[in-house]
XYZ file of C-alpha atoms in Angstrom:
694
model
C 45.276 -66.503 -22.553
C 46.800 -68.854 -25.091
C 43.392 -70.388 -25.819
C 41.898 -66.947 -26.425
C 44.711 -66.176 -28.883
C 44.153 -69.468 -30.672
C 40.451 -68.746 -31.045
C 41.142 -65.219 -32.331
C 43.592 -66.536 -34.907
C 40.994 -69.053 -36.007
C 38.514 -66.279 -36.655
C 41.018 -64.223 -38.620
C 42.291 -67.145 -40.697
C 38.710 -68.194 -41.387
C 37.940 -64.678 -42.553
C 40.672 -64.444 -45.145
C 40.287 -67.974 -46.448
C 36.710 -67.096 -47.365
C 37.322 -63.537 -48.620
C 34.724 -62.536 -51.205
C 34.604 -60.253 -54.238
C 34.217 -56.500 -53.612
C 30.882 -55.607 -52.042
C 28.979 -52.334 -51.933
C 30.126 -49.910 -49.283
C 29.741 -51.065 -45.670
C 27.690 -54.082 -46.662
C 27.957 -57.104 -44.407
C 29.544 -59.854 -46.503
C 29.794 -62.762 -44.093
C 28.413 -63.815 -40.714
C 29.704 -66.684 -38.551
C 27.526 -67.762 -35.621
C 28.733 -69.842 -32.667
C 27.066 -71.917 -29.987
C 28.539 -69.765 -27.217
C 26.434 -66.659 -27.911
C 29.060 -65.113 -30.144
C 28.951 -63.840 -33.704
C 31.697 -62.969 -36.183
C 30.984 -60.370 -38.894
C 32.947 -59.399 -42.020
C 32.502 -56.208 -44.027
C 34.174 -54.813 -47.157
C 34.166 -51.023 -47.547
C 35.121 -49.165 -50.738
C 37.171 -46.026 -50.008
C 39.177 -43.512 -51.991
C 42.175 -41.549 -50.731
C 42.225 -40.627 -47.056
C 38.904 -41.823 -45.665
C 36.957 -42.306 -42.450
C 34.598 -45.244 -41.993
C 31.832 -44.948 -39.407
C 30.261 -47.985 -37.719
C 27.314 -47.767 -35.308
C 26.849 -50.362 -32.548
C 24.734 -50.887 -29.491
C 26.718 -49.750 -26.477
C 26.652 -53.241 -24.966
C 28.525 -54.600 -28.012
C 31.384 -52.085 -27.928
C 33.653 -54.096 -25.525
C 33.439 -57.234 -27.709
C 34.060 -55.217 -30.882
C 37.064 -53.411 -29.422
C 38.564 -56.688 -28.222
C 38.263 -58.369 -31.633
C 38.223 -55.656 -34.310
C 40.370 -56.474 -37.360
C 40.948 -53.822 -40.033
C 43.047 -54.447 -43.146
C 43.495 -51.923 -45.954
C 43.628 -54.278 -48.946
C 44.869 -51.521 -51.314
C 48.164 -50.799 -49.622
C 46.919 -48.057 -47.328
C 47.319 -47.948 -43.587
C 44.940 -47.580 -40.683
C 46.062 -44.473 -38.838
C 43.777 -44.858 -35.845
C 40.403 -46.115 -34.702
C 38.374 -43.653 -32.663
C 35.266 -44.236 -30.613
C 33.066 -42.331 -28.228
C 34.278 -42.525 -24.680
C 32.342 -44.266 -21.974
C 33.613 -41.924 -19.288
C 30.783 -41.632 -16.754
C 28.643 -38.562 -17.407
C 29.114 -37.421 -13.818
C 32.875 -37.315 -14.309
C 32.605 -35.493 -17.643
C 30.184 -32.957 -16.151
C 32.524 -32.453 -13.217
C 35.134 -31.262 -15.702
C 32.750 -28.727 -17.277
C 31.487 -25.591 -15.465
C 32.942 -26.901 -12.220
C 30.353 -29.643 -12.047
C 27.574 -27.172 -11.151
C 24.066 -27.887 -12.353
C 22.397 -25.598 -14.899
C 18.648 -25.267 -14.538
C 17.072 -23.103 -17.264
C 17.906 -19.553 -18.224
C 17.884 -18.328 -14.638
C 20.409 -20.980 -13.721
C 22.635 -20.163 -16.692
C 22.675 -16.437 -15.941
C 23.332 -17.087 -12.263
C 26.131 -19.530 -13.100
C 27.887 -17.067 -15.417
C 27.664 -14.108 -13.068
C 30.427 -11.665 -13.984
C 30.823 -12.970 -17.538
C 30.567 -10.673 -20.561
C 27.404 -11.353 -22.582
C 25.257 -9.968 -25.384
C 21.465 -9.916 -24.905
C 18.900 -9.475 -27.642
C 15.641 -8.050 -26.362
C 12.500 -6.912 -28.088
C 13.716 -3.336 -27.973
C 17.490 -3.363 -28.395
C 20.817 -5.151 -27.980
C 22.308 -5.010 -24.499
C 25.992 -5.797 -23.964
C 27.776 -5.971 -20.634
C 28.710 -8.080 -17.653
C 26.067 -10.154 -15.862
C 25.665 -8.716 -12.383
C 22.943 -11.029 -11.175
C 19.374 -12.302 -11.377
C 16.767 -11.584 -8.713
C 13.156 -12.559 -8.301
C 10.542 -9.831 -7.952
C 6.778 -9.407 -7.861
C 5.840 -8.158 -11.308
C 2.190 -7.647 -10.346
C -0.293 -9.025 -7.883
C -0.724 -12.247 -9.772
C 2.676 -12.877 -11.339
C 6.261 -13.183 -10.237
C 9.238 -12.752 -12.545
C 13.027 -12.315 -12.580
C 15.005 -9.163 -13.135
C 18.391 -9.350 -14.889
C 21.031 -6.804 -13.879
C 23.839 -5.954 -16.325
C 26.793 -3.610 -16.018
C 27.507 -2.005 -19.365
C 31.003 -1.291 -20.587
C 30.641 2.381 -19.614
C 29.832 1.370 -16.005
C 26.099 2.001 -16.168
C 23.858 -0.528 -14.407
C 20.787 -1.599 -16.399
C 17.985 -3.985 -15.503
C 15.346 -5.691 -17.582
C 12.821 -8.482 -17.264
C 14.085 -11.935 -18.094
C 11.078 -12.548 -20.340
C 12.193 -9.658 -22.554
C 15.237 -11.689 -23.622
C 14.850 -13.268 -27.059
C 18.439 -14.586 -27.205
C 21.772 -14.205 -25.494
C 25.369 -15.299 -26.046
C 28.449 -15.319 -23.894
C 31.172 -13.123 -25.327
C 33.952 -15.409 -24.069
C 34.273 -18.212 -26.651
C 35.749 -20.646 -24.121
C 32.799 -20.192 -21.770
C 30.403 -20.524 -24.700
C 32.049 -23.808 -25.735
C 31.858 -25.098 -22.158
C 28.159 -24.376 -22.124
C 27.676 -26.141 -25.469
C 29.678 -29.139 -24.248
C 27.658 -29.239 -21.052
C 24.350 -29.350 -22.920
C 25.713 -31.904 -25.410
C 26.656 -34.249 -22.579
C 23.126 -34.063 -21.251
C 21.680 -34.724 -24.710
C 23.677 -37.952 -25.045
C 21.521 -39.458 -22.327
C 18.806 -39.947 -24.952
C 21.055 -41.958 -27.304
C 23.281 -43.783 -24.844
C 22.233 -47.112 -26.362
C 24.208 -46.422 -29.562
C 27.898 -45.695 -30.004
C 30.012 -44.815 -33.000
C 33.389 -46.261 -34.034
C 35.368 -44.329 -36.645
C 38.152 -46.040 -38.628
C 40.589 -43.581 -40.185
C 42.661 -44.788 -43.143
C 45.336 -43.116 -45.212
C 46.139 -44.160 -48.774
C 45.859 -43.365 -52.456
C 43.240 -44.186 -55.075
C 40.245 -46.453 -54.888
C 40.664 -49.528 -52.732
C 38.897 -51.844 -50.291
C 39.110 -52.002 -46.518
C 38.363 -55.328 -44.836
C 36.686 -55.092 -41.415
C 35.936 -58.016 -39.091
C 34.841 -58.213 -35.477
C 32.974 -60.350 -32.968
C 29.988 -59.329 -30.927
C 27.359 -60.910 -28.716
C 24.655 -62.637 -30.758
C 22.039 -65.209 -29.764
C 23.045 -68.868 -29.900
C 21.966 -70.428 -33.167
C 19.665 -73.396 -32.648
C 18.904 -76.595 -34.531
C 15.569 -78.319 -35.091
C 15.065 -81.612 -36.951
C 12.230 -83.426 -38.757
C 12.288 -87.144 -39.532
C 9.844 -88.697 -41.996
C 9.824 -92.500 -41.521
C 9.507 -94.623 -44.674
C 10.082 -98.310 -43.986
C 13.710 -98.819 -43.021
C 14.606 -95.308 -44.156
C 14.077 -91.908 -42.589
C 14.294 -88.579 -44.360
C 16.183 -86.146 -42.145
C 15.466 -82.461 -42.641
C 17.351 -80.155 -40.283
C 16.999 -76.415 -39.913
C 19.143 -73.821 -38.203
C 17.350 -71.010 -36.398
C 19.355 -67.765 -36.418
C 18.512 -64.421 -34.817
C 19.763 -61.070 -36.054
C 19.549 -58.761 -33.050
C 21.855 -56.138 -34.588
C 20.843 -52.786 -36.045
C 21.940 -53.817 -39.540
C 20.182 -56.034 -42.054
C 22.054 -59.120 -43.215
C 21.271 -59.095 -46.927
C 22.703 -61.794 -49.215
C 25.481 -62.683 -46.778
C 27.626 -65.799 -46.698
C 26.664 -67.540 -43.471
C 28.646 -70.093 -41.509
C 27.374 -71.967 -38.458
C 30.030 -73.360 -36.128
C 29.674 -76.147 -33.575
C 32.564 -76.026 -31.146
C 33.609 -74.942 -27.687
C 35.883 -71.901 -28.033
C 37.076 -70.056 -24.952
C 34.984 -66.889 -24.738
C 34.534 -64.341 -22.010
C 33.526 -60.713 -21.531
C 36.273 -58.202 -20.851
C 35.306 -54.544 -20.487
C 38.065 -52.714 -22.328
C 35.620 -49.952 -23.186
C 35.038 -48.336 -19.805
C 37.845 -45.987 -18.680
C 39.487 -46.950 -15.422
C 40.282 -44.406 -12.734
C 42.210 -44.994 -9.555
C 42.213 -43.188 -6.244
C 45.487 -41.511 -5.463
C 46.695 -40.346 -2.091
C 46.643 -36.607 -1.541
C 49.747 -35.218 0.153
C 49.877 -31.577 1.218
C 53.170 -29.697 0.903
C 54.953 -29.183 4.202
C 57.246 -26.416 5.282
C 60.783 -27.290 6.245
C 64.139 -25.657 6.814
C 66.311 -25.582 3.706
C 69.034 -28.189 3.706
C 72.624 -27.008 3.756
C 74.474 -26.882 0.477
C 76.681 -29.902 -0.070
C 79.069 -30.946 -2.760
C 77.133 -33.090 -5.261
C 78.093 -36.736 -5.472
C 78.381 -38.753 -8.683
C 75.146 -39.056 -10.704
C 72.731 -41.626 -9.384
C 71.336 -44.121 -11.914
C 67.806 -45.094 -10.916
C 66.457 -48.610 -11.231
C 64.018 -47.491 -13.929
C 66.797 -46.024 -16.065
C 68.645 -49.293 -15.969
C 65.755 -51.325 -17.340
C 65.314 -52.400 -20.939
C 63.274 -49.811 -22.777
C 64.200 -46.946 -20.417
C 65.434 -43.671 -21.925
C 68.669 -44.292 -23.677
C 68.255 -48.079 -23.794
C 68.359 -49.650 -27.260
C 64.954 -50.693 -28.657
C 64.383 -54.359 -29.396
C 64.465 -55.136 -33.078
C 61.257 -56.161 -34.765
C 61.067 -59.726 -35.931
C 61.433 -60.044 -39.676
C 58.199 -61.337 -41.209
C 59.816 -62.277 -44.536
C 60.168 -65.897 -43.418
C 56.423 -66.088 -42.850
C 55.764 -64.690 -46.326
C 58.176 -67.155 -47.940
C 56.676 -70.074 -46.045
C 53.134 -69.053 -46.978
C 53.938 -68.781 -50.683
C 56.107 -71.863 -50.863
C 59.304 -69.990 -51.763
C 62.189 -71.408 -49.804
C 65.270 -70.259 -51.725
C 64.906 -67.377 -54.196
C 64.642 -64.090 -52.305
C 63.995 -62.227 -55.561
C 60.639 -63.946 -55.741
C 59.530 -61.818 -52.808
C 58.940 -58.951 -55.226
C 56.547 -60.949 -57.383
C 55.034 -63.449 -54.953
C 51.489 -62.267 -55.711
C 51.724 -63.758 -59.200
C 52.370 -67.273 -57.951
C 49.849 -69.957 -57.082
C 49.438 -69.620 -53.298
C 50.417 -72.463 -51.025
C 47.862 -73.768 -48.495
C 47.095 -71.098 -45.935
C 48.846 -68.445 -48.034
C 45.925 -66.022 -48.163
C 45.658 -66.087 -44.389
C 49.399 -65.505 -44.054
C 49.267 -62.650 -46.578
C 46.321 -61.084 -44.787
C 48.169 -61.311 -41.500
C 51.129 -59.550 -43.113
C 48.813 -56.833 -44.444
C 47.332 -56.577 -40.975
C 50.768 -55.980 -39.555
C 51.492 -53.198 -42.069
C 48.050 -51.641 -41.605
C 48.014 -51.273 -37.839
C 51.721 -51.512 -37.134
C 51.467 -54.602 -34.906
C 52.554 -58.239 -35.068
C 50.732 -61.475 -34.279
C 51.607 -65.184 -34.208
C 49.874 -68.082 -35.888
C 48.517 -71.081 -33.963
C 46.730 -74.399 -34.477
C 42.961 -74.448 -33.946
C 41.146 -77.189 -32.031
C 38.129 -79.214 -33.142
C 35.283 -77.330 -34.812
C 32.472 -78.534 -37.022
C 31.292 -75.989 -39.559
C 28.122 -75.677 -41.593
C 28.922 -73.525 -44.621
C 25.567 -72.454 -46.078
C 25.845 -72.904 -49.851
C 23.456 -70.088 -50.776
C 23.230 -66.435 -49.799
C 21.189 -65.695 -46.681
C 19.140 -62.627 -45.794
C 17.936 -61.840 -42.277
C 16.399 -58.467 -41.438
C 17.488 -56.328 -38.516
C 15.846 -57.439 -35.249
C 14.504 -60.483 -37.129
C 15.010 -64.243 -37.194
C 15.112 -66.896 -39.905
C 15.186 -70.683 -40.397
C 17.905 -71.935 -42.723
C 17.949 -75.516 -44.112
C 21.203 -77.331 -43.385
C 20.441 -81.072 -43.900
C 18.017 -82.882 -46.231
C 19.112 -86.527 -46.595
C 17.941 -90.121 -46.057
C 19.388 -92.409 -43.397
C 18.840 -95.966 -42.160
C 16.221 -96.416 -39.433
C 14.297 -99.124 -37.596
C 11.369 -98.909 -35.207
C 11.853 -100.460 -31.754
C 10.547 -100.257 -28.199
C 12.853 -98.909 -25.492
C 12.829 -99.452 -21.724
C 15.386 -98.408 -19.135
C 15.702 -100.137 -15.762
C 14.992 -97.682 -12.951
C 12.834 -95.376 -15.075
C 9.735 -96.225 -13.041
C 7.710 -96.830 -16.222
C 5.694 -99.958 -16.861
C 5.255 -99.413 -20.594
C 8.353 -98.819 -22.716
C 8.761 -96.009 -25.213
C 8.067 -96.269 -28.893
C 11.342 -95.317 -30.514
C 13.177 -95.208 -33.802
C 16.860 -96.019 -34.083
C 18.620 -93.922 -36.697
C 22.118 -94.104 -38.142
C 23.716 -90.830 -39.160
C 24.606 -91.445 -42.810
C 24.385 -87.803 -43.887
C 28.152 -87.274 -43.852
C 27.582 -84.371 -41.459
C 27.516 -83.941 -37.718
C 23.919 -83.463 -36.603
C 23.732 -80.928 -33.831
C 21.598 -81.441 -30.726
C 18.045 -80.195 -30.790
C 14.338 -81.058 -30.773
C 12.974 -83.611 -33.254
C 9.511 -83.999 -34.776
C 8.640 -87.377 -36.325
C 6.138 -88.214 -39.069
C 5.085 -91.435 -40.777
C 2.703 -91.852 -43.727
C 1.492 -88.302 -43.313
C 0.793 -88.724 -39.607
C 2.409 -86.976 -36.688
C 4.119 -89.482 -34.341
C 5.540 -87.281 -31.592
C 8.506 -85.230 -30.468
C 11.904 -86.262 -29.191
C 15.204 -84.724 -28.130
C 18.417 -85.669 -29.911
C 21.952 -85.230 -28.644
C 24.745 -84.277 -31.016
C 25.189 -87.152 -33.472
C 28.579 -87.794 -35.038
C 29.050 -89.260 -38.511
C 28.061 -92.941 -38.567
C 26.799 -92.831 -34.978
C 23.487 -94.387 -33.923
C 20.919 -92.999 -31.531
C 17.391 -93.660 -30.303
C 14.601 -91.125 -30.645
C 11.850 -91.733 -28.067
C 8.583 -90.221 -29.242
C 5.653 -92.023 -27.482
C 4.722 -94.694 -24.917
C 3.993 -98.182 -26.236
C 0.786 -99.243 -24.474
C 0.874 -102.730 -26.000
C 4.005 -103.683 -24.013
C 4.465 -103.978 -20.272
C 7.787 -104.714 -18.543
C 8.234 -105.946 -14.977
C 11.414 -106.845 -13.103
C 12.296 -108.901 -10.036
C 15.609 -109.396 -8.250
C 16.091 -113.101 -7.537
C 17.611 -114.654 -4.436
C 21.370 -114.262 -4.252
C 23.578 -117.313 -3.858
C 27.184 -117.530 -2.706
C 29.865 -120.031 -3.648
C 33.385 -120.147 -2.180
C 36.029 -120.830 -4.787
C 39.361 -120.190 -3.052
C 40.859 -120.534 0.454
C 44.224 -118.908 1.106
C 46.266 -118.847 4.327
C 49.259 -116.540 4.523
C 50.874 -114.018 6.886
C 48.698 -114.990 9.833
C 45.396 -114.638 7.968
C 43.030 -116.928 6.163
C 40.971 -115.472 3.282
C 37.920 -117.146 1.784
C 36.981 -115.840 -1.674
C 33.379 -116.277 -2.789
C 31.225 -115.617 -5.819
C 28.003 -113.736 -5.189
C 25.531 -114.696 -7.894
C 22.532 -112.438 -8.525
C 19.719 -112.791 -11.038
C 17.502 -110.027 -12.418
C 14.384 -111.467 -14.038
C 12.356 -109.460 -16.577
C 8.920 -110.243 -17.972
C 7.767 -108.570 -21.215
C 4.051 -108.840 -21.861
C 3.138 -108.149 -25.492
C -0.563 -107.703 -26.242
C 0.006 -106.629 -29.852
C -0.659 -108.817 -32.892
C 2.950 -108.647 -34.094
C 6.345 -109.408 -32.638
C 8.112 -106.429 -31.074
C 11.809 -105.728 -30.638
C 12.565 -104.322 -27.178
C 15.841 -102.559 -26.404
C 16.473 -102.872 -22.668
C 19.120 -100.778 -20.872
C 20.413 -101.963 -17.507
C 22.899 -99.806 -15.541
C 26.368 -101.209 -15.141
C 26.946 -101.944 -11.444
C 30.429 -101.419 -10.075
C 32.120 -104.726 -9.201
C 29.522 -106.928 -10.921
C 30.336 -109.056 -13.973
C 27.761 -110.129 -16.534
C 27.482 -113.905 -16.989
C 25.252 -113.683 -20.074
C 26.818 -114.430 -23.433
C 28.713 -111.341 -24.605
C 27.104 -111.616 -28.020
C 23.696 -110.875 -26.482
C 24.476 -107.328 -25.312
C 26.470 -104.197 -26.035
C 27.746 -101.465 -23.751
C 26.355 -97.954 -24.232
C 27.674 -95.233 -21.952
C 27.072 -96.614 -18.439
C 24.446 -99.154 -19.523
C 24.285 -102.701 -20.755
C 22.011 -102.821 -23.804
C 20.062 -105.981 -24.622
C 17.804 -106.609 -27.600
C 14.868 -108.883 -26.751
C 12.260 -110.185 -29.186
C 8.831 -110.113 -27.551
C 6.538 -112.662 -29.245
C 3.036 -111.515 -30.184
C 0.262 -112.193 -27.640
C 2.748 -113.763 -25.201
C 4.843 -113.006 -22.153
C 8.565 -113.280 -22.790
C 10.982 -113.835 -19.920
C 14.555 -112.628 -19.876
C 17.148 -113.333 -17.196
C 20.218 -111.219 -16.504
C 22.896 -113.072 -14.510
C 25.403 -111.061 -12.509
C 28.383 -112.095 -10.418
C 30.688 -110.250 -8.073
C 33.772 -111.264 -6.116
C 33.512 -111.111 -2.305
C 35.959 -112.201 0.364
C 35.998 -112.901 4.106
C 39.146 -112.676 6.217
C 39.935 -114.595 9.429
C 42.782 -113.871 11.874
C 44.416 -117.251 12.536
C 45.400 -116.312 16.095
C 41.720 -115.900 17.051
C 40.419 -119.142 15.509
C 38.462 -121.431 17.780
C 38.034 -125.172 17.454
C 34.449 -124.563 16.304
C 35.715 -122.292 13.502
C 38.184 -124.929 12.356
C 35.559 -127.636 12.391
C 33.274 -125.355 10.337
C 36.063 -124.775 7.771
C 36.610 -128.492 7.549
C 32.925 -129.284 7.147
C 32.650 -126.682 4.363
C 35.606 -128.407 2.660
C 37.680 -125.240 2.742
C 40.576 -127.116 4.404
C 41.811 -130.718 4.351
C 42.769 -133.027 7.220
C 46.392 -131.886 7.361
C 45.434 -128.222 7.387
C 42.848 -128.963 10.057
C 45.572 -130.430 12.294
C 47.769 -127.427 11.613
C 45.037 -125.059 12.704
C 44.143 -127.202 15.722
C 47.747 -126.865 16.916
C 47.106 -123.119 17.161
C 44.169 -123.791 19.488
C 46.349 -126.174 21.560
C 49.187 -123.687 22.030
C 46.783 -120.884 22.787
C 45.123 -123.160 25.407
C 48.517 -123.662 27.088
C 49.022 -119.923 27.050
C 45.625 -119.459 28.651
C 46.476 -121.946 31.443
C 49.766 -120.151 32.081
C 48.007 -116.814 32.211
C 45.527 -118.221 34.768
C 48.408 -119.453 36.956
C 50.047 -116.033 36.743
C 46.811 -114.397 37.786
C 46.503 -116.680 40.810
C 50.113 -116.020 41.862
C 49.623 -112.264 41.502
C 46.498 -112.489 43.665
C 48.439 -114.328 46.422
C 51.073 -111.596 46.357
C 48.397 -108.904 46.678
C 46.816 -110.794 49.626
C 50.168 -110.932 51.460
C 50.721 -107.207 50.860
C 47.291 -106.463 52.312
C 47.992 -108.660 55.417
C 51.403 -107.029 55.960
C 49.725 -103.652 55.945
C 47.431 -104.885 58.725
C 50.396 -106.266 60.724
C 52.256 -102.960 60.550
C 49.254 -101.107 61.898
C 48.895 -103.597 64.780
C 52.579 -103.376 65.700
C 52.307 -99.583 65.886
C 49.573 -99.885 68.538
C 51.752 -102.105 70.831
C 53.705 -99.363 72.620
C 53.721 -100.867 76.147
C 56.510 -102.939 77.838
C 54.325 -105.605 79.345
C 54.858 -109.335 78.889
C 51.663 -109.801 76.879
C 52.445 -106.970 74.560
C 55.999 -108.226 73.995
C 54.751 -111.715 73.166
C 52.135 -110.376 70.733
C 54.692 -108.079 69.115
C 57.100 -110.973 68.655
C 54.283 -113.067 67.160
C 53.537 -110.330 64.560
C 57.208 -109.996 63.667
C 57.578 -113.748 63.234
C 54.553 -113.883 60.938
C 55.877 -110.906 58.977
C 59.141 -112.725 58.368
C 57.325 -115.855 57.193
C 55.319 -113.757 54.718
C 58.474 -112.155 53.363
C 59.837 -115.643 52.666
C 56.567 -116.562 50.934
C 56.682 -113.394 48.847
C 60.136 -114.240 47.560
C 58.914 -117.694 46.520
C 55.831 -116.284 44.772
C 57.888 -113.676 42.903
C 60.210 -116.394 41.663
C 57.226 -118.496 40.614
C 55.658 -115.527 38.779
C 58.889 -114.875 36.932
C 58.976 -118.484 35.765
C 55.385 -118.341 34.542
C 56.097 -115.122 32.643
C 59.072 -116.741 30.936
C 56.904 -119.744 29.990
C 54.189 -117.425 28.593
C 56.733 -115.532 26.504
C 58.086 -118.807 25.177
C 54.590 -120.030 24.201
C 53.752 -116.693 22.561
C 56.926 -116.752 20.472
C 56.263 -120.378 19.575
C 52.699 -119.535 18.448
C 53.791 -116.549 16.347
C 56.477 -118.594 14.650
C 54.079 -121.474 14.086
C 51.375 -119.251 12.553
C 53.879 -117.566 10.230
C 54.770 -120.968 8.768
C 51.155 -121.851 7.915
C 50.792 -121.274 4.169
C 48.342 -122.980 1.841
C 46.021 -122.220 -1.067
C 43.037 -124.408 -1.877
C 40.984 -124.165 -5.043
C 37.474 -125.113 -4.035
C 34.844 -126.909 -6.025
C 32.189 -124.677 -7.546
């Protein structure tokens, strides 16, 4: 919302800073066109005394006008109100007239107003009475008609043919007005495209009323011509404007604005209706009479602005007036401030103060963002529903002809191009370009917005005398740093890549080729920095292609890669490889080999633990078998007793063996824990950093 206010204040301040001399009545004095499909219009209207000013707009423009309309009575008068035709849907308006019933011809009207007093003029006489009804009847064999029945004031019933009626009028003025309103609403269907706004002012004598508003207008466009002459190019730029309004712009001051204001459509024109709940009255028993309590103060009555609450005081605008006119001390000067030389922005401040007195409202000033403005020096005329081309630039600038090729474009031949430098002192807006040289047409190009002093390339044709090819060379790697720390070893390497270009020039003269190569994330350029520039996301090289030769150009790129090793998992082969690659020295090799040695001891211990655990599992399995066998020996014979004793003896021997194995396993586990702690501590103390030869 703040941005919208800022933009509105910009329009208003712009209006008063460029206020013109009195114009003829309702003549458009100034038009400002924007790139967002918006137009700003100023008018000056001469009035005398109390006056009404009528403005006609297309219905689609009414919301924008109502949202932005500024009216200032410059002669001390006030704007009493601004009226406009409602956009209440016709169905709703019709529903409020004649009960929403449809009227279809004279028969329908007479039927609708059955019972109403009316006066009929017929070919023979005047008939006055109440309409009793209309009925169809067979007038003759070939024709049907309608018979009107009327009760006269004396009670007599009289009938006559409907085609005998030459005119009729309802006696009740209210009903007659409803009928007129009904027919008027239907007639507005034929002119729904146009709406009227009426500005009512009150004042004395002859004076001027300033009117400004915004409305939807086509985006103004820019088209450029460049005439090449050696190392110079004549730039001629035109603005294309379209007047789609119903009014002619004759001898107006025109301003073209390049900027990005916040604009949107907000329909303040259409009335809004809401659905409300319908509640039927209910019958209930009357409540007993009680003694009233103390008065209840509702929440609404306690709010600021409720009945009885003091009104907020209006902010005094005198400080704004004093600031605008540069008067900081003498309050008496307020009476004669119009005679002083205005301070910067004073006219806008004064206009804002007049605005406040004219429409009884207050606004705040704000700072405007970046805009570039073309103020057309001469008067401009554009007819209604017409378009025009307006010259905005006609100056020389520095230029040079080059060839242009972009990597990844898929083209073999580069473009013919001209590099221009914007030395016009103006911002050149984006648009199509047509190029000429020595009276010949060269081609068309598209130009982005060009700031003051900025350079750009205009590509207008393919250069068939040049051919560009590219080839990605074999990548090489080179380790430059080995670092061991925190249980890891990191090897940092350079990846070197080479992009080779060949430029074949079949022309008889040397050509200058501008080559753009996209910047790759993580890659550094090894070429001399003086040989290229950076443009947007591209590296730009300038290469001289000798005549009748093939010129080679090499782009060298480098990126930083790394490989990480977990010291705990190193094998002796890995360590030997590191040593052979000269990443580590003899001492560091021995340090790393100690890791392999300790881990080998841990492996041996783990194998012994596995064997011991297997022996324990075997004994458990055999004891299970012995228990099952003992359960089957239930007899009391000598053989069974001997076998049972044999099983029990073996079971006891196994229990002794199990105790020994468990003790052995516990010892191995303690040894493994000791080796693991030793290895972790040893690895944590391995720290080195080796700078490697390139």
